[in-house]
PDB file of C-alpha atoms in Angstrom:
ATOM      1  CA  MET A   2     -23.076  10.074 -14.952  1.00 63.00           C
ATOM      2  CA  SER A   3     -20.643  12.718 -16.231  1.00 75.00           C
ATOM      3  CA  SER A   4     -17.486  11.760 -18.075  1.00 79.00           C
ATOM      4  CA  ASP A   5     -15.360  13.279 -15.270  1.00 77.00           C
ATOM      5  CA  ILE A   6     -16.931  11.021 -12.657  1.00 83.00           C
ATOM      6  CA  ARG A   7     -16.492   7.972 -14.875  1.00 83.00           C
ATOM      7  CA  ILE A   8     -12.796   8.788 -15.311  1.00 81.00           C
ATOM      8  CA  ILE A   9     -12.362   9.239 -11.548  1.00 84.00           C
ATOM      9  CA  LEU A  10     -14.139   5.946 -10.834  1.00 85.00           C
ATOM     10  CA  LYS A  11     -11.942   4.222 -13.397  1.00 81.00           C
ATOM     11  CA  GLY A  12      -8.917   5.554 -11.525  1.00 81.00           C
ATOM     12  CA  PHE A  13     -10.227   4.082  -8.264  1.00 85.00           C
ATOM     13  CA  GLN A  14     -10.849   0.757 -10.023  1.00 85.00           C
ATOM     14  CA  GLN A  15      -7.224   0.693 -11.160  1.00 82.00           C
ATOM     15  CA  PHE A  16      -6.105   1.408  -7.591  1.00 86.00           C
ATOM     16  CA  LEU A  17      -8.220  -1.449  -6.244  1.00 88.00           C
ATOM     17  CA  LEU A  18      -6.939  -3.837  -8.906  1.00 84.00           C
ATOM     18  CA  LEU A  19      -3.321  -2.922  -8.162  1.00 83.00           C
ATOM     19  CA  SER A  20      -3.996  -3.335  -4.429  1.00 86.00           C
ATOM     20  CA  VAL A  21      -5.332  -6.850  -4.988  1.00 86.00           C
ATOM     21  CA  LEU A  22      -2.361  -7.732  -7.190  1.00 83.00           C
ATOM     22  CA  ALA A  23       0.080  -6.307  -4.619  1.00 84.00           C
ATOM     23  CA  ILE A  24      -1.401  -8.600  -1.950  1.00 88.00           C
ATOM     24  CA  LEU A  25      -0.666 -11.724  -4.013  1.00 84.00           C
ATOM     25  CA  PRO A  26       3.066 -11.906  -3.132  1.00 84.00           C
ATOM     26  CA  ILE A  27       2.240 -11.632   0.571  1.00 86.00           C
ATOM     27  CA  LEU A  28      -0.400 -14.364   0.355  1.00 88.00           C
ATOM     28  CA  THR A  29       1.881 -16.798  -1.462  1.00 86.00           C
ATOM     29  CA  LEU A  30       4.781 -16.145   0.913  1.00 85.00           C
ATOM     30  CA  ALA A  31       2.476 -16.600   3.889  1.00 85.00           C
ATOM     31  CA  TYR A  32       1.206 -19.864   2.422  1.00 85.00           C
ATOM     32  CA  ASP A  33       4.712 -21.182   1.764  1.00 82.00           C
ATOM     33  CA  LEU A  34       6.230 -20.168   5.107  1.00 81.00           C
ATOM     34  CA  ILE A  35       3.329 -20.343   7.560  1.00 80.00           C
ATOM     35  CA  TYR A  36       0.618 -22.667   6.266  1.00 79.00           C
ATOM     36  CA  THR A  37       2.959 -25.327   4.855  1.00 75.00           C
ATOM     37  CA  GLN A  38       5.532 -24.628   7.614  1.00 62.00           C
ATOM     38  CA  HIS A  39       8.447 -24.948   5.198  1.00 60.00           C
ATOM     39  CA  GLN A  40      11.781 -23.539   6.303  1.00 60.00           C
ATOM     40  CA  GLY A  41      12.372 -21.755   3.039  1.00 63.00           C
ATOM     41  CA  ILE A  42      11.023 -21.141  -0.446  1.00 71.00           C
ATOM     42  CA  SER A  43      11.683 -24.031  -2.802  1.00 70.00           C
ATOM     43  CA  GLU A  44      11.526 -24.074  -6.589  1.00 72.00           C
ATOM     44  CA  TYR A  45       8.180 -25.858  -6.206  1.00 75.00           C
ATOM     45  CA  SER A  46       6.519 -23.344  -3.890  1.00 81.00           C
ATOM     46  CA  MET A  47       3.390 -21.264  -4.482  1.00 85.00           C
ATOM     47  CA  THR A  48       5.603 -18.174  -4.698  1.00 86.00           C
ATOM     48  CA  GLU A  49       7.595 -19.671  -7.564  1.00 87.00           C
ATOM     49  CA  TYR A  50       4.429 -20.907  -9.268  1.00 89.00           C
ATOM     50  CA  LEU A  51       2.931 -17.411  -9.100  1.00 90.00           C
ATOM     51  CA  GLN A  52       6.066 -15.927 -10.688  1.00 92.00           C
ATOM     52  CA  GLU A  53       5.863 -18.434 -13.520  1.00 92.00           C
ATOM     53  CA  LEU A  54       2.126 -17.858 -13.999  1.00 94.00           C
ATOM     54  CA  LEU A  55       2.560 -14.077 -14.180  1.00 94.00           C
ATOM     55  CA  LEU A  56       5.414 -14.420 -16.666  1.00 94.00           C
ATOM     56  CA  LEU A  57       3.503 -16.916 -18.805  1.00 95.00           C
ATOM     57  CA  SER A  58       0.467 -14.615 -18.840  1.00 95.00           C
ATOM     58  CA  THR A  59       2.671 -11.688 -19.898  1.00 96.00           C
ATOM     59  CA  VAL A  60       4.155 -13.748 -22.742  1.00 96.00           C
ATOM     60  CA  LEU A  61       0.660 -14.764 -23.881  1.00 96.00           C
ATOM     61  CA  VAL A  62      -0.551 -11.139 -23.885  1.00 95.00           C
ATOM     62  CA  TYR A  63       2.208  -9.940 -26.198  1.00 95.00           C
ATOM     63  CA  SER A  64       1.934 -13.096 -28.299  1.00 95.00           C
ATOM     64  CA  TYR A  65      -1.769 -12.428 -28.770  1.00 94.00           C
ATOM     65  CA  ILE A  66      -1.072  -8.851 -29.891  1.00 92.00           C
ATOM     66  CA  ALA A  67       1.591 -10.162 -32.296  1.00 92.00           C
ATOM     67  CA  TYR A  68      -0.888 -12.659 -33.696  1.00 91.00           C
ATOM     68  CA  LYS A  69      -3.775 -10.209 -34.115  1.00 88.00           C
ATOM     69  CA  LYS A  70      -2.018  -7.015 -35.190  1.00 85.00           C
ATOM     70  CA  THR A  71       0.388  -7.198 -38.114  1.00 86.00           C
ATOM     71  CA  SER A  72       1.517  -3.584 -37.714  1.00 85.00           C
ATOM     72  CA  HIS A  73       2.825  -4.388 -34.213  1.00 88.00           C
ATOM     73  CA  ARG A  74       3.899  -7.977 -34.848  1.00 91.00           C
ATOM     74  CA  HIS A  75       7.674  -7.677 -35.041  1.00 93.00           C
ATOM     75  CA  PHE A  76       8.031  -5.640 -31.862  1.00 92.00           C
ATOM     76  CA  ALA A  77       5.405  -7.698 -30.011  1.00 93.00           C
ATOM     77  CA  VAL A  78       7.336 -10.869 -30.891  1.00 95.00           C
ATOM     78  CA  LEU A  79      10.473  -9.226 -29.494  1.00 94.00           C
ATOM     79  CA  LEU A  80       8.681  -8.420 -26.229  1.00 94.00           C
ATOM     80  CA  ALA A  81       7.154 -11.885 -25.988  1.00 96.00           C
ATOM     81  CA  GLY A  82      10.578 -13.407 -26.631  1.00 96.00           C
ATOM     82  CA  PHE A  83      12.205 -11.336 -23.898  1.00 95.00           C
ATOM     83  CA  PHE A  84       9.678 -12.353 -21.265  1.00 96.00           C
ATOM     84  CA  CYS A  85       9.782 -15.945 -22.509  1.00 96.00           C
ATOM     85  CA  CYS A  86      13.523 -15.938 -21.752  1.00 95.00           C
ATOM     86  CA  LEU A  87      12.765 -14.789 -18.205  1.00 94.00           C
ATOM     87  CA  LEU A  88      10.193 -17.576 -17.935  1.00 94.00           C
ATOM     88  CA  ILE A  89      12.719 -20.171 -19.071  1.00 94.00           C
ATOM     89  CA  ARG A  90      15.147 -18.832 -16.455  1.00 91.00           C
ATOM     90  CA  GLU A  91      12.513 -19.452 -13.777  1.00 88.00           C
ATOM     91  CA  PHE A  92      12.509 -23.134 -14.786  1.00 87.00           C
ATOM     92  CA  ASP A  93      16.239 -23.481 -14.223  1.00 84.00           C
ATOM     93  CA  ALA A  94      15.792 -25.992 -11.389  1.00 80.00           C
ATOM     94  CA  LEU A  95      13.790 -28.290 -13.654  1.00 82.00           C
ATOM     95  CA  LEU A  96      16.155 -27.860 -16.608  1.00 81.00           C
ATOM     96  CA  ASP A  97      19.189 -28.450 -14.370  1.00 81.00           C
ATOM     97  CA  LYS A  98      18.068 -32.080 -14.236  1.00 82.00           C
ATOM     98  CA  ILE A  99      19.162 -32.321 -17.875  1.00 85.00           C
ATOM     99  CA  GLN A 100      22.420 -30.429 -17.320  1.00 85.00           C
ATOM    100  CA  HIS A 101      23.483 -27.690 -14.937  1.00 85.00           C
ATOM    101  CA  GLY A 102      22.797 -24.329 -16.570  1.00 82.00           C
ATOM    102  CA  PHE A 103      20.866 -25.972 -19.418  1.00 88.00           C
ATOM    103  CA  TRP A 104      18.245 -23.188 -19.320  1.00 91.00           C
ATOM    104  CA  VAL A 105      20.725 -20.962 -21.194  1.00 92.00           C
ATOM    105  CA  TYR A 106      20.343 -22.961 -24.416  1.00 93.00           C
ATOM    106  CA  PRO A 107      16.545 -22.704 -24.901  1.00 94.00           C
ATOM    107  CA  ALA A 108      16.701 -19.088 -23.708  1.00 94.00           C
ATOM    108  CA  LEU A 109      19.349 -18.273 -26.320  1.00 96.00           C
ATOM    109  CA  LEU A 110      17.284 -19.995 -29.000  1.00 95.00           C
ATOM    110  CA  VAL A 111      14.200 -17.940 -28.113  1.00 96.00           C
ATOM    111  CA  ALA A 112      16.218 -14.716 -27.859  1.00 96.00           C
ATOM    112  CA  LEU A 113      17.955 -15.163 -31.207  1.00 96.00           C
ATOM    113  CA  SER A 114      14.727 -16.197 -32.939  1.00 96.00           C
ATOM    114  CA  SER A 115      12.782 -13.173 -31.684  1.00 95.00           C
ATOM    115  CA  ILE A 116      15.638 -10.753 -32.450  1.00 96.00           C
ATOM    116  CA  ILE A 117      16.084 -12.115 -35.980  1.00 95.00           C
ATOM    117  CA  TYR A 118      12.353 -11.862 -36.611  1.00 94.00           C
ATOM    118  CA  ALA A 119      12.268  -8.279 -35.305  1.00 94.00           C
ATOM    119  CA  LEU A 120      15.177  -7.349 -37.574  1.00 94.00           C
ATOM    120  CA  LYS A 121      13.326  -8.633 -40.642  1.00 93.00           C
ATOM    121  CA  ASP A 122      11.311  -5.409 -40.582  1.00 91.00           C
ATOM    122  CA  LEU A 123      13.504  -3.073 -38.561  1.00 92.00           C
ATOM    123  CA  SER A 124      11.561   0.058 -39.538  1.00 91.00           C
ATOM    124  CA  GLN A 125       8.302  -1.440 -38.247  1.00 90.00           C
ATOM    125  CA  THR A 126      10.004  -2.630 -35.070  1.00 92.00           C
ATOM    126  CA  LEU A 127      11.488   0.815 -34.358  1.00 93.00           C
ATOM    127  CA  ARG A 128       8.243   2.592 -35.189  1.00 92.00           C
ATOM    128  CA  THR A 129       6.220   0.340 -32.893  1.00 91.00           C
ATOM    129  CA  PHE A 130       8.898   0.578 -30.193  1.00 91.00           C
ATOM    130  CA  SER A 131       8.626   4.372 -30.374  1.00 91.00           C
ATOM    131  CA  GLN A 132       4.840   4.160 -29.993  1.00 88.00           C
ATOM    132  CA  PHE A 133       5.239   1.730 -27.098  1.00 89.00           C
ATOM    133  CA  VAL A 134       7.623   4.077 -25.259  1.00 90.00           C
ATOM    134  CA  GLN A 135       5.042   6.861 -25.536  1.00 88.00           C
ATOM    135  CA  HIS A 136       2.247   4.642 -24.227  1.00 86.00           C
ATOM    136  CA  LYS A 137       1.028   5.447 -20.710  1.00 84.00           C
ATOM    137  CA  HIS A 138       1.711   1.894 -19.495  1.00 87.00           C
ATOM    138  CA  PHE A 139       5.376   2.010 -20.512  1.00 91.00           C
ATOM    139  CA  ILE A 140       6.294   3.764 -17.263  1.00 91.00           C
ATOM    140  CA  THR A 141       4.448   1.004 -15.384  1.00 91.00           C
ATOM    141  CA  LEU A 142       6.483  -1.592 -17.237  1.00 94.00           C
ATOM    142  CA  ASN A 143       9.675   0.321 -16.413  1.00 93.00           C
ATOM    143  CA  LEU A 144       8.716   0.361 -12.747  1.00 92.00           C
ATOM    144  CA  GLY A 145       8.190  -3.400 -12.769  1.00 93.00           C
ATOM    145  CA  MET A 146      11.483  -4.025 -14.563  1.00 94.00           C
ATOM    146  CA  VAL A 147      13.416  -1.818 -12.128  1.00 94.00           C
ATOM    147  CA  MET A 148      11.737  -3.597  -9.203  1.00 91.00           C
ATOM    148  CA  LEU A 149      12.637  -6.994 -10.676  1.00 91.00           C
ATOM    149  CA  LEU A 150      16.122  -6.488 -12.083  1.00 91.00           C
ATOM    150  CA  VAL A 151      17.567  -3.735  -9.887  1.00 92.00           C
ATOM    151  CA  PHE A 152      15.779  -3.119  -6.584  1.00 90.00           C
ATOM    152  CA  SER A 153      15.126  -6.771  -5.652  1.00 88.00           C
ATOM    153  CA  ARG A 154      18.750  -7.687  -6.381  1.00 87.00           C
ATOM    154  CA  ILE A 155      20.261  -4.809  -4.392  1.00 89.00           C
ATOM    155  CA  PHE A 156      17.778  -4.935  -1.503  1.00 86.00           C
ATOM    156  CA  GLY A 157      18.199  -8.716  -1.310  1.00 81.00           C
ATOM    157  CA  MET A 158      21.997  -8.608  -0.973  1.00 83.00           C
ATOM    158  CA  GLY A 159      23.270 -10.862   1.800  1.00 79.00           C
ATOM    159  CA  ASP A 160      25.811  -8.293   3.023  1.00 82.00           C
ATOM    160  CA  LEU A 161      23.031  -5.727   3.474  1.00 83.00           C
ATOM    161  CA  TRP A 162      20.910  -8.049   5.611  1.00 81.00           C
ATOM    162  CA  GLU A 163      23.910  -9.263   7.583  1.00 82.00           C
ATOM    163  CA  GLY A 164      24.596  -5.617   8.412  1.00 83.00           C
ATOM    164  CA  ILE A 165      20.975  -5.022   9.415  1.00 79.00           C
ATOM    165  CA  LEU A 166      20.437  -8.183  11.482  1.00 78.00           C
ATOM    166  CA  GLY A 167      23.970  -8.752  12.751  1.00 79.00           C
ATOM    167  CA  GLU A 168      24.252 -11.960  14.744  1.00 73.00           C
ATOM    168  CA  ASP A 169      20.561 -12.659  14.133  1.00 71.00           C
ATOM    169  CA  TYR A 170      21.128 -12.892  10.374  1.00 75.00           C
ATOM    170  CA  ASP A 171      19.157 -15.697   8.783  1.00 74.00           C
ATOM    171  CA  ARG A 172      19.443 -16.332   5.051  1.00 77.00           C
ATOM    172  CA  LEU A 173      15.707 -17.091   4.992  1.00 77.00           C
ATOM    173  CA  VAL A 174      14.974 -13.428   5.687  1.00 77.00           C
ATOM    174  CA  LYS A 175      17.042 -12.349   2.683  1.00 78.00           C
ATOM    175  CA  ARG A 176      15.362 -15.017   0.524  1.00 81.00           C
ATOM    176  CA  VAL A 177      11.851 -13.964   1.556  1.00 83.00           C
ATOM    177  CA  VAL A 178      12.551 -10.293   0.847  1.00 83.00           C
ATOM    178  CA  GLU A 179      14.102 -11.021  -2.541  1.00 86.00           C
ATOM    179  CA  GLU A 180      11.381 -13.440  -3.658  1.00 86.00           C
ATOM    180  CA  GLY A 181       8.621 -11.101  -2.472  1.00 87.00           C
ATOM    181  CA  LEU A 182      10.060  -8.200  -4.432  1.00 89.00           C
ATOM    182  CA  GLU A 183      10.482 -10.389  -7.510  1.00 90.00           C
ATOM    183  CA  VAL A 184       6.822 -11.421  -7.415  1.00 91.00           C
ATOM    184  CA  LEU A 185       5.808  -7.790  -6.990  1.00 91.00           C
ATOM    185  CA  GLY A 186       7.964  -6.871  -9.991  1.00 93.00           C
ATOM    186  CA  TYR A 187       6.379  -9.604 -12.115  1.00 94.00           C
ATOM    187  CA  THR A 188       2.948  -8.428 -10.961  1.00 92.00           C
ATOM    188  CA  ILE A 189       3.593  -4.848 -12.090  1.00 93.00           C
ATOM    189  CA  ILE A 190       4.977  -6.098 -15.420  1.00 94.00           C
ATOM    190  CA  PHE A 191       1.834  -8.182 -15.939  1.00 94.00           C
ATOM    191  CA  TYR A 192      -0.368  -5.208 -15.036  1.00 92.00           C
ATOM    192  CA  ALA A 193       1.412  -3.122 -17.687  1.00 93.00           C
ATOM    193  CA  ALA A 194       0.850  -5.870 -20.268  1.00 94.00           C
ATOM    194  CA  ILE A 195      -2.854  -6.031 -19.405  1.00 91.00           C
ATOM    195  CA  GLY A 196      -3.093  -2.253 -19.769  1.00 88.00           C
ATOM    196  CA  TYR A 197      -1.444  -2.414 -23.175  1.00 89.00           C
ATOM    197  CA  LEU A 198      -3.790  -5.230 -24.189  1.00 90.00           C
ATOM    198  CA  GLY A 199      -6.778  -3.160 -23.037  1.00 86.00           C
ATOM    199  CA  ALA A 200      -5.658  -0.317 -25.294  1.00 83.00           C
ATOM    200  CA  PHE A 201      -5.319  -2.792 -28.147  1.00 79.00           C
ATOM    201  CA  LEU A 202      -8.795  -4.227 -27.616  1.00 79.00           C
ATOM    202  CA  SER A 203     -10.415  -0.801 -27.312  1.00 78.00           C
ATOM    203  CA  LYS A 204      -8.607   0.330 -30.493  1.00 65.00           C
ATOM    204  CA  ASN A 205      -8.418   3.813 -29.052  1.00 48.00           C
ATOM    205  CA  GLU A 206      -4.723   4.098 -28.316  1.00 50.00           C
ATOM    206  CA  LEU A 207      -3.005   1.823 -30.807  1.00 54.00           C
ATOM    207  CA  THR A 208      -2.777   2.661 -34.450  1.00 50.00           C
ATOM    208  CA  THR A 209      -4.785   0.394 -36.727  1.00 42.00           C
ATOM    209  CA  ASP A 210      -3.627  -1.402 -39.845  1.00 43.00           C
TER     210      ASP A 210
END
């Protein structure tokens, strides 16, 4: 088999993998709203569990790279810390049992710890950050972050859906749209992390120590 055909087939494999991952949000929403017949998406739903699983997996990917590759450690710790903060935010309902808004404290601790560690070798952090920005999966990560932090928030605005549905407005519709987009964003972010990990394991695209 020629190298061109192998590259093309690899492209189709990536498309199929992304297609499967993109179906996950729909399956979890369908399970929560149809199979369980719940009138909403609770903090203990399959949709929420999938978000937490994707975030945890993303944190573990960058933590593994930090552990195995000293030349990328400081920046990888910074990335792992950032996504760990998002993961802690997803557990806000559980942490609210301690005190309302308690999630802020462990998130701040993780954020400050990872930032301080990254600053210990600022030149390495900046150098690795520069390499990361040039990596082909950085644009995928950007897409996931925009989907999560910008598009899902704007497209899930209550005023927008009240304008669309008028008198038929139901907050559940807004909630389903917002949660579905969030899961899709987390899925794309995880896919980018897996791509970066694949480059690390192949040792073809990341610089070695």
